[in-house]
Short mmCIF file of C-alpha atoms and ligand atoms in Angstrom, two decimals:
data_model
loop_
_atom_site.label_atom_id
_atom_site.label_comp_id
_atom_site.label_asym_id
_atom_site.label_seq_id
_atom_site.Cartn_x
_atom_site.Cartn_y
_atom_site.Cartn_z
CA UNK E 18 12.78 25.34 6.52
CA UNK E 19 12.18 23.81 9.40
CA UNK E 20 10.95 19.39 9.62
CA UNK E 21 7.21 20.86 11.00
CA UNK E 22 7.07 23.55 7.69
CA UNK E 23 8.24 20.62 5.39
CA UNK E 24 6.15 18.31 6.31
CA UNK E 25 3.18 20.66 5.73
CA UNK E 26 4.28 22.00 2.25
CA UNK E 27 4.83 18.45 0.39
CA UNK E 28 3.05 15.90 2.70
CA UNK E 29 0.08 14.97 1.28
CA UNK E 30 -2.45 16.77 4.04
CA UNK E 31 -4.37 13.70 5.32
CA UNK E 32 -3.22 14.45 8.85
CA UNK E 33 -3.58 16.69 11.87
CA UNK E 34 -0.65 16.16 13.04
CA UNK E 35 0.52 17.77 16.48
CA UNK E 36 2.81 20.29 16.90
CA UNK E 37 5.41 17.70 18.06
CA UNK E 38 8.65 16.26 16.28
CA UNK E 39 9.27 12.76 17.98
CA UNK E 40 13.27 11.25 17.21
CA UNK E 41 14.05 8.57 19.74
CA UNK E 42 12.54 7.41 22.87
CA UNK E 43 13.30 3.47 24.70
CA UNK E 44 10.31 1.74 25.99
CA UNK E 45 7.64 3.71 26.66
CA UNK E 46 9.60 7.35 26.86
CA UNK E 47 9.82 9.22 23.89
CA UNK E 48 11.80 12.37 22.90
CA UNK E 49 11.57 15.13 20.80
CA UNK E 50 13.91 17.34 18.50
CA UNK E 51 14.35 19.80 21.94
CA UNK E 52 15.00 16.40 24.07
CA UNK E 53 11.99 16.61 25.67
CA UNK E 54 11.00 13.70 26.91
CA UNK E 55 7.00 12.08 26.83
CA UNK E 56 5.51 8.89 28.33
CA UNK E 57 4.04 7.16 25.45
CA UNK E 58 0.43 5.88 25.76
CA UNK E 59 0.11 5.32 22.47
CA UNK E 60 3.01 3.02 20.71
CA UNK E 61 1.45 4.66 17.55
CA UNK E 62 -1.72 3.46 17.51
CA UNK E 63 -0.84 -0.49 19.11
CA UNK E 64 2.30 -1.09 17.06
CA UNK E 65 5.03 -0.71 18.93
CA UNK E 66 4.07 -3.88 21.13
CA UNK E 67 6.81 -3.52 23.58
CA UNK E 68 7.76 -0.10 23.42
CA UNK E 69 10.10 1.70 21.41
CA UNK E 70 13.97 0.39 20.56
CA UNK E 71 12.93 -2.69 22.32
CA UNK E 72 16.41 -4.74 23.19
CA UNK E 73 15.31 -7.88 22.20
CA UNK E 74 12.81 -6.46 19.54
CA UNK E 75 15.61 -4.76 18.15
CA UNK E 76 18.59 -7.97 17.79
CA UNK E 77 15.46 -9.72 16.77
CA UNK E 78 14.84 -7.84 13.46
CA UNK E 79 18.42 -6.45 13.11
CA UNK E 80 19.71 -10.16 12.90
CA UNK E 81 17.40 -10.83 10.11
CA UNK E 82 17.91 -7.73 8.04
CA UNK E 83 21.89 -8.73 8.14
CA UNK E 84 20.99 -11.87 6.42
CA UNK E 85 18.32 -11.05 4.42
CA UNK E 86 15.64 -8.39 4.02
CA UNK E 87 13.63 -9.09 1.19
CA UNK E 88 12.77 -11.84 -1.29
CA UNK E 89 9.76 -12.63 -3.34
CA UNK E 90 6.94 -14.56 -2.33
CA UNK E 91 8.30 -17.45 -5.50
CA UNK E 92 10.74 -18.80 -2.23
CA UNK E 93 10.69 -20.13 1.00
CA UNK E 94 11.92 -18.13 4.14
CA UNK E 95 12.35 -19.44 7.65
CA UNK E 96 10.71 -16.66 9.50
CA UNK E 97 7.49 -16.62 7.03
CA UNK E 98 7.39 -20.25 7.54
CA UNK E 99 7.59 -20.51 11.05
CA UNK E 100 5.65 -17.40 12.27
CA UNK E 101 2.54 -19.41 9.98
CA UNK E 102 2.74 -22.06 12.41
CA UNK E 103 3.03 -20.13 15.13
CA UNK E 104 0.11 -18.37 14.33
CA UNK E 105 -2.06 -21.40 13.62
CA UNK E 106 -0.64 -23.56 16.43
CA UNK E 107 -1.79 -20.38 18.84
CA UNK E 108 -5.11 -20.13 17.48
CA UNK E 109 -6.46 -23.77 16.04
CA UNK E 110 -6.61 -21.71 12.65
CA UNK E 111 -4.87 -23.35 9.82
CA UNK E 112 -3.33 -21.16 7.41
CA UNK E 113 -2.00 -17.77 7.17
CA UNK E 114 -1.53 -15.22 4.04
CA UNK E 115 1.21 -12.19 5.02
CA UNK E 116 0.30 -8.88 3.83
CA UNK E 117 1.63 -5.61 5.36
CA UNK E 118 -1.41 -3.82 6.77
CA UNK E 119 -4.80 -3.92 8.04
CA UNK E 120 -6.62 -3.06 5.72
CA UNK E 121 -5.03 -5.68 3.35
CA UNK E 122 -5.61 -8.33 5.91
CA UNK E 123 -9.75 -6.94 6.00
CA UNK E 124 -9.17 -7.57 2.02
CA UNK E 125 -8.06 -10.66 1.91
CA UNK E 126 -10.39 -11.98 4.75
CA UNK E 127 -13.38 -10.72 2.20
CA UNK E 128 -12.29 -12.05 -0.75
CA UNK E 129 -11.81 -15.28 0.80
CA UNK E 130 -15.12 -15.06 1.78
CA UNK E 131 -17.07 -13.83 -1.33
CA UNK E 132 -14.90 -17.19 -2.89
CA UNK E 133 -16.25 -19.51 -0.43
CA UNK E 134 -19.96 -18.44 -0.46
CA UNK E 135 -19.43 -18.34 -4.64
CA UNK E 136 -18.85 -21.77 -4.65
CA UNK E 137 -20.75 -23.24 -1.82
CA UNK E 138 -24.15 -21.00 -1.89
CA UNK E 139 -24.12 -19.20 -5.49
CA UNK E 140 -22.82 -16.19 -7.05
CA UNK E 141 -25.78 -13.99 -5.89
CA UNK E 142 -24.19 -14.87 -2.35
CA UNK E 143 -21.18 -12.23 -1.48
CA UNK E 144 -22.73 -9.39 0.91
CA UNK E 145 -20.88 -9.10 4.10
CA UNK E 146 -22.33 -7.43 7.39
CA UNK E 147 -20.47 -5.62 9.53
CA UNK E 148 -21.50 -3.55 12.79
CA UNK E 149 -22.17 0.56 12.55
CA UNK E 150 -19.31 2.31 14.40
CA UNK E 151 -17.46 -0.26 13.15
CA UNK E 152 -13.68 0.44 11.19
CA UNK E 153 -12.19 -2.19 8.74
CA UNK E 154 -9.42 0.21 6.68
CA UNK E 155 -9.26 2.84 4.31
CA UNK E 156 -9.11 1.17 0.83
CA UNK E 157 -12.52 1.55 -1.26
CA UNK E 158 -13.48 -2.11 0.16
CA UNK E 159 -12.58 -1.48 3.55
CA UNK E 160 -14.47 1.40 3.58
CA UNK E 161 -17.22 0.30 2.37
CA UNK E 162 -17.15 -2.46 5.37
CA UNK E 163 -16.28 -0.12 7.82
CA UNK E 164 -19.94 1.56 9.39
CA UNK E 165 -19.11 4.67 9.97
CA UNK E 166 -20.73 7.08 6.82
CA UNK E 167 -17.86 10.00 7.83
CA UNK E 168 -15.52 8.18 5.53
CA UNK E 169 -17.71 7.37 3.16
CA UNK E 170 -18.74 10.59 1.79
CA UNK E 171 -16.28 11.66 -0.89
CA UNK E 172 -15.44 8.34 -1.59
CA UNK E 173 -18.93 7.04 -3.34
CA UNK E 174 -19.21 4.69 -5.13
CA UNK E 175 -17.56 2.12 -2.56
CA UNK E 176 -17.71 -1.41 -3.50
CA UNK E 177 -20.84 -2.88 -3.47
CA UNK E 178 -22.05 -6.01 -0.73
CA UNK E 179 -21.76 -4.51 2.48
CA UNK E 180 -24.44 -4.01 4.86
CA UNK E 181 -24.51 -2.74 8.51
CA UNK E 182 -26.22 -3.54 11.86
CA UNK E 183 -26.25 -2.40 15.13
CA UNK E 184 -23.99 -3.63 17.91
CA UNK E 185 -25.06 -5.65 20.63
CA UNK E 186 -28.22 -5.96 18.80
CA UNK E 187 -28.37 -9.44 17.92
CA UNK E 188 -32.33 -9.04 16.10
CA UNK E 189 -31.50 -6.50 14.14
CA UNK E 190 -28.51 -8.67 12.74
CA UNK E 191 -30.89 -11.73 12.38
CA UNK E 192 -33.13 -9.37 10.35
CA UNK E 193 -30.32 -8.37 7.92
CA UNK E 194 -29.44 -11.87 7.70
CA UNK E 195 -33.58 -12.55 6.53
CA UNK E 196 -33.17 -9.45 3.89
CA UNK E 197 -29.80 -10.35 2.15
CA UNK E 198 -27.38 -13.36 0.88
CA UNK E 199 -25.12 -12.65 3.41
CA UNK E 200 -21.67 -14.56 3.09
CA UNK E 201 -20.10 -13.64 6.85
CA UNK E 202 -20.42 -11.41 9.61
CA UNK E 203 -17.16 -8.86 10.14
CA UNK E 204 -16.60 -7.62 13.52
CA UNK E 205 -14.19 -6.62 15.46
CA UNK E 206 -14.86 -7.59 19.67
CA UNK E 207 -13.59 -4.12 20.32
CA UNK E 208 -14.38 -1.27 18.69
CA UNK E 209 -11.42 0.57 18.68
CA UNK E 210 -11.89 3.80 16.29
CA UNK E 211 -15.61 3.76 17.20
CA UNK E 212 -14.54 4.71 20.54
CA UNK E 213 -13.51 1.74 22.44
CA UNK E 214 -16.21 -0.19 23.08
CA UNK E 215 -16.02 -4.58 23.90
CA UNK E 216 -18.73 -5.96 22.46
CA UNK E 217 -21.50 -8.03 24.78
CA UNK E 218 -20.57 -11.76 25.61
CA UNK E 219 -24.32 -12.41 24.80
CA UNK E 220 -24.33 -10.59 21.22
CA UNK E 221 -21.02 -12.16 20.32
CA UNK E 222 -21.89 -15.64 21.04
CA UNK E 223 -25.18 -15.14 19.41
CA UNK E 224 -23.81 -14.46 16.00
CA UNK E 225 -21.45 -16.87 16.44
CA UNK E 226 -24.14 -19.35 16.76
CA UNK E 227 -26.01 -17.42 14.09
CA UNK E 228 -23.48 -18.13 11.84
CA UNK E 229 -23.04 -21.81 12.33
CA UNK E 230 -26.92 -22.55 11.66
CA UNK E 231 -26.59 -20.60 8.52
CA UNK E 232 -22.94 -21.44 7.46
CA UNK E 233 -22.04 -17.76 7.08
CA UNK E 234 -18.33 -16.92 7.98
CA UNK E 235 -17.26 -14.99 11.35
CA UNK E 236 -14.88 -13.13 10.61
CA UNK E 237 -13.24 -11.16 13.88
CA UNK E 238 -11.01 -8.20 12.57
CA UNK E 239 -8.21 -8.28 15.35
CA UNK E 240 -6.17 -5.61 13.56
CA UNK E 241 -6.00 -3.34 16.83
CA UNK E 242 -7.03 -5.79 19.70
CA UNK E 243 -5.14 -8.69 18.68
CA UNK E 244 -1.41 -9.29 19.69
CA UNK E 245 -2.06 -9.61 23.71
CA UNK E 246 -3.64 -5.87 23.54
CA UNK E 247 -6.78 -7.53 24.95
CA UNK E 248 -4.80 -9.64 27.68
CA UNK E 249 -5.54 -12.54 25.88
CA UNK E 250 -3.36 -13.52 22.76
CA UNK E 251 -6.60 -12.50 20.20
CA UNK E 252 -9.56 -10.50 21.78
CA UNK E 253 -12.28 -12.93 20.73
CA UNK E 254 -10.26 -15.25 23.06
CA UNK E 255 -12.38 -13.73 25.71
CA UNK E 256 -16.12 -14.42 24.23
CA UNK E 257 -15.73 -18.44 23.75
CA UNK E 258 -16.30 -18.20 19.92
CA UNK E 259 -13.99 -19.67 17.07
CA UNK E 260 -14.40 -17.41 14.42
CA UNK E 261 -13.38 -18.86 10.60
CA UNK E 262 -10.91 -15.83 9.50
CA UNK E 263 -9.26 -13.67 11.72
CA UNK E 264 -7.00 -10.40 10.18
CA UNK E 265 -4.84 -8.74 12.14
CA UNK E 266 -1.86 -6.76 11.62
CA UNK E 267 -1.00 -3.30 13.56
CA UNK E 268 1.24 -4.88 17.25
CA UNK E 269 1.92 -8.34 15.29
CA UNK E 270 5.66 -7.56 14.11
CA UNK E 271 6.11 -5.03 17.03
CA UNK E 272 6.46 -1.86 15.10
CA UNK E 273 7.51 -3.18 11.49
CA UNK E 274 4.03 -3.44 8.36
CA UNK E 275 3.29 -6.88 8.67
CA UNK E 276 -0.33 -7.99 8.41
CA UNK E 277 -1.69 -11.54 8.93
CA UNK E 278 -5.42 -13.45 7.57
CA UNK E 279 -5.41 -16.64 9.25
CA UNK E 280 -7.80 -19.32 8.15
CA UNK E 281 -9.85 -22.18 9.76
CA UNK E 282 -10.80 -25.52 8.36
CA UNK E 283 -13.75 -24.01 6.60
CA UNK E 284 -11.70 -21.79 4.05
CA UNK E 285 -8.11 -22.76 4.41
CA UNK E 286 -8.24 -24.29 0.76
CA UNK E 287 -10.32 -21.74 -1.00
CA UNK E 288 -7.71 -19.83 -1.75
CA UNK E 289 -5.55 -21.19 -4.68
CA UNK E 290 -2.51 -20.59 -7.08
CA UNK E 291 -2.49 -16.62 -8.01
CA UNK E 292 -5.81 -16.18 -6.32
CA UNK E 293 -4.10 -13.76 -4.05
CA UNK E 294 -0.66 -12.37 -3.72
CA UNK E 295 1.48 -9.83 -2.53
CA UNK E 296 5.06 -8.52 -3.33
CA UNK E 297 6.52 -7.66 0.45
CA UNK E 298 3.61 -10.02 2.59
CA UNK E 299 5.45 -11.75 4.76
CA UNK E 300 8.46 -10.12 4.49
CA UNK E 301 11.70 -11.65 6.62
CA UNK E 302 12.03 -9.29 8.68
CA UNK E 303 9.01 -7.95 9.53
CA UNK E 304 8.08 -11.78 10.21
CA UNK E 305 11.17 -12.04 13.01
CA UNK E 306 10.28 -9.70 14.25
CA UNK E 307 6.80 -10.86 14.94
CA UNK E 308 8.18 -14.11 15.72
CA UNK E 309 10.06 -12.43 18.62
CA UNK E 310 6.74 -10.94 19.66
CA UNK E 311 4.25 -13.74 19.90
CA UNK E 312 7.31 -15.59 21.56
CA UNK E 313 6.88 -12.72 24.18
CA UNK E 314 3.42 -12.86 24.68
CA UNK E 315 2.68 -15.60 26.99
CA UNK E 316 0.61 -16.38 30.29
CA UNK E 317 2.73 -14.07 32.58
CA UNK E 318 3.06 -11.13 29.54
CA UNK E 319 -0.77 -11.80 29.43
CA UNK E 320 -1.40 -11.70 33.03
CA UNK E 321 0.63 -8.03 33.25
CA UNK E 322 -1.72 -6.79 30.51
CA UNK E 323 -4.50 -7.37 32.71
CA UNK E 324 -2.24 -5.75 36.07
CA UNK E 325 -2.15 -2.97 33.72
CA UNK E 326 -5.28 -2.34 32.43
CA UNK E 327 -6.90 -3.00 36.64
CA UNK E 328 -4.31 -0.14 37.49
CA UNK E 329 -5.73 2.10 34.88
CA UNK E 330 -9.53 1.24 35.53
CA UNK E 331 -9.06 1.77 39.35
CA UNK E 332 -7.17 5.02 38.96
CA UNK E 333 -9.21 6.64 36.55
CA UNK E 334 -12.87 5.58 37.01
CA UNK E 335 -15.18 7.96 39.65
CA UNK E 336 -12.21 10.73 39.44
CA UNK E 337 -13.75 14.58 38.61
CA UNK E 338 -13.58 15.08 34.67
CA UNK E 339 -14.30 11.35 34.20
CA UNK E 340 -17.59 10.02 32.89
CA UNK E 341 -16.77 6.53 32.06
CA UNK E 342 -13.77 4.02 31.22
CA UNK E 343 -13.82 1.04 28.77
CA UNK E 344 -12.69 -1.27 26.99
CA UNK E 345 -10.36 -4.29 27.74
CA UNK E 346 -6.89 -5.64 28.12
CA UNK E 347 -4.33 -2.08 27.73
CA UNK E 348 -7.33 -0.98 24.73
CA UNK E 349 -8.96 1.53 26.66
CA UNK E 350 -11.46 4.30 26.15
CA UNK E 351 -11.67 7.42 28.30
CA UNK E 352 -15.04 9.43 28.39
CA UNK E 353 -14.26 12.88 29.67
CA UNK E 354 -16.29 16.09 30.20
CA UNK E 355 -13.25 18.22 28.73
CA UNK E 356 -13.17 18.26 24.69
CA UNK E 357 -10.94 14.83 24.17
CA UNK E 358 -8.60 17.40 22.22
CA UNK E 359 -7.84 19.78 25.08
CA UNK E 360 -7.51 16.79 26.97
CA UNK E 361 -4.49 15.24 24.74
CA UNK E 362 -3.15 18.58 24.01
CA UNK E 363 -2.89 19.57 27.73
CA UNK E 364 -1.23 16.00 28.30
CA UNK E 365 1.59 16.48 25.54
CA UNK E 366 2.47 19.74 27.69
CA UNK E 367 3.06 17.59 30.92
CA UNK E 368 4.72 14.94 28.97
CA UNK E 369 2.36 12.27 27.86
CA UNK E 370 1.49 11.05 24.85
CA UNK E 371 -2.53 9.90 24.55
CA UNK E 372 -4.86 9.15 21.21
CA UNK E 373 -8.33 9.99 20.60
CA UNK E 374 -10.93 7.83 19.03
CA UNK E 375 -14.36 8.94 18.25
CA UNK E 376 -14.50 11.82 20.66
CA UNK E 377 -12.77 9.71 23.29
CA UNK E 378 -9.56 9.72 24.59
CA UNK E 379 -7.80 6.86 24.13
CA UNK E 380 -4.65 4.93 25.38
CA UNK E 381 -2.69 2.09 23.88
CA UNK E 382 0.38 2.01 26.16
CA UNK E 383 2.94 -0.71 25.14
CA UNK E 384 2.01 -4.09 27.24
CA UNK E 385 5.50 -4.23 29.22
CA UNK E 386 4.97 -0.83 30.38
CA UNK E 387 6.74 0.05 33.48
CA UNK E 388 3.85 0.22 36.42
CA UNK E 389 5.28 3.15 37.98
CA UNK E 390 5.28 4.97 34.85
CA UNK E 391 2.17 3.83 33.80
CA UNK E 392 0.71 5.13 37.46
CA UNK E 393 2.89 8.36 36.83
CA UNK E 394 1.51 9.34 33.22
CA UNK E 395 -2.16 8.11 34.48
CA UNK E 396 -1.90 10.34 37.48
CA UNK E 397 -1.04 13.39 34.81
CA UNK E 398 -4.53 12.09 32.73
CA UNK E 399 -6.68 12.35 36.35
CA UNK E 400 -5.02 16.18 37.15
CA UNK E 401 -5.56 17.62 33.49
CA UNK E 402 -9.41 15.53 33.39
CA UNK E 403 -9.89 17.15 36.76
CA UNK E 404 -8.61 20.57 35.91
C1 PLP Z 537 -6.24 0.28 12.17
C2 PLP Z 537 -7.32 -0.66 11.84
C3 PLP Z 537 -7.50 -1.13 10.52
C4 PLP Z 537 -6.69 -0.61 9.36
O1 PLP Z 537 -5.35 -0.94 9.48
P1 PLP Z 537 -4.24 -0.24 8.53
O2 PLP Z 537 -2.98 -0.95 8.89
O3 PLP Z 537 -4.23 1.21 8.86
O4 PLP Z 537 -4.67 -0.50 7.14
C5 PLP Z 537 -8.48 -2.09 10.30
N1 PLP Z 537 -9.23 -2.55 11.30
C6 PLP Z 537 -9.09 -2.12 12.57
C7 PLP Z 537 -9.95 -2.70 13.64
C8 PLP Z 537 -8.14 -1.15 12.88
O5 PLP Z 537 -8.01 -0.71 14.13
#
């Protein structure tokens, strides 16, 4: 039987998957069982930070596993230790709890809010808002924060204390504020799976100030467009808030589960002994590797993002097959008049590798990417858009 015919008979069928066996690849080229070889604009789906097989990604995380590569959370490790403060000295945040995905980060992030509005405004006080379009993970919680009823449907009943607005619509989240307890606003300051949309400076800063007056928690869910993806260290870097929690997870470690809620001075003591826990969070070597990472990502790193992402708006916006281009940083959103699927299927068969999200195609490309690759694969997206 061949891998393709395995994976269908006893993988659980959750995904489409295309018809494409990847093996190997370095940096941002990627083969397949034939040896073809594929520009990667995708570093499956924003984790592989710097590529694939990274050099110093790889002595990184290879250096920890020969020392250690697991222990329980009743020690101390270096690298869980250190990436905390990290973390916290990068962002003015104050402490961290280690999980290993996004969705656990979203979870964590909402029970630490439900605890803090328990105590501070009353039991009756535990609904969180979050945007429509939005996506927060795929657990029963998550799901029932993320606004987006496709994922909801076979699921019912989700957990209850989550209600939705509309982005960029800064009454209509005032008005859900009036109608319910609400204990904090979720959002994250680029939609990613909604289809790539940055949220408006205005509307941001508005609910920030929203939820000062009415000491409700922001919490910005930086699972995709944290990391540098934004080209700034955290995307709500670029709105001039300070939200109270912040999750992320998918590019923190570089292509290893690790996922991070870091909290501000509001909540960074609400959560106590055995109120929350996990057997590999902040695992050793997931943690190097993330240490490695973050180390990476500084002004100049940053400042290539943005190189990048100008190369990719200039090249791609106004060109025939094109409708629109957004997002921010190397999170970008691609509006095309072909089916987004003929699009990404007719790029695989030149050699590059894009995503869709929300009938969008979508690219994630890893942040160091080569420019003249970059230019190469985008100049493949403008001929099969224009085709
Ligand atoms: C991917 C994603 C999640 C879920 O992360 P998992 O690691 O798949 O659980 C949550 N929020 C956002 C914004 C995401 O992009």
């Amino acid at each position: 039987m061949d891998i393709k015919a395995m994976d269908k008979a006893y993988v659980a069928n959750t995904y489409n998957r295309f018809p494409l066996q990847l093996v190997s690849g370095k940096g941002s080229v990627m083969k397949d069982e034939t040896g073809k070889e594929y520009i990667d604009l995708g570093t499956g789906i924003a984790v592989n930070t710097f590529g694939v097989a990274d050099d110093v990604w790889q002595q990184a995380v290879t250096e920890q596993l020969s020392k250690l590569q697991h222990t329980s959370n009743l020690y101390y490790t270096e690298p869980c230790a250190k990436l905390a403060q990290m973390l916290c000295e990068r962002t003015g945040l104050k402490k961290v709890f280690f999980s290993n995905s996004g969705a656990e980060a979203n979870e964590c992030a909402i029970k630490v809010a439900r605890k803090y509005a328990a105590e501070k405004k009353g039991a009756d006080c535990y609904t969180i808002l979050t945007l429509w379009n939005s996506f927060h993970g795929r657990t029963i919680t998550t799901l029932a924060a993320t606004g987006q009823d496709v994922f909801h449907k076979d699921f019912k009943p989700l957990t209850c204390g989550f209600v939705h607005a509309n982005a960029n619509d800064l009454e209509d989240v005032k008005a859900k504020v009036k109608e319910n307890k609400i204990a904090a606003i979720m959002m994250e300051v680029v939609q990613g799976e909604g289809g790539v949309i940055a949220l408006e400076k205005d509307f941001v800063q508005g609910v920030a100030e929203l939820c000062r007056q009415e000491d409700i928690l922001l919490i910005c869910d930086e699972v995709q467009v944290g990391n540098g993806r934004s080209g700034k260290l955290y995307g709500y870097m670029h709105y001039d808030v300070q939200p109270d929690i912040v999750s992320t997870a998918k590019g923190l470690c570089g292509g290893l589960p690790l996922g991070a809620t870091m909290l501000g001075e509001k909540v960074e003591t609400v959560l106590g002994f055995s109120d929350h826990g996990s057997t590999f969070g902040g695992n050793p070597v997931c943690c190097a590797g993330a240490i490695s990472t973050l180390s990476r990502l500084d002004d100049v790193l940053l400042q290539g993002v943005q190189e990048r992402s100008e190369l990719v708006f200039k090249t791609l916006e106004g060109k025939k097959g094109i409708k629109s281009v957004t997002g921010l940083g190397l999170m970008l959103g691609i509006e095309t008049e072909k089916p987004a699927g003929d699009v990404i299927k007719a790029c695989m068969e030149s050699g590059v590798l894009v995503l869709s999200a929300h009938g969008k195609v979508r690219l994630l490309p890893a942040l160091n990417i080569p420019m003249a690759l970059l230019k190469k694969a985008l100049d493949v997206v403008v001929r099969v858009c224009g085709e």
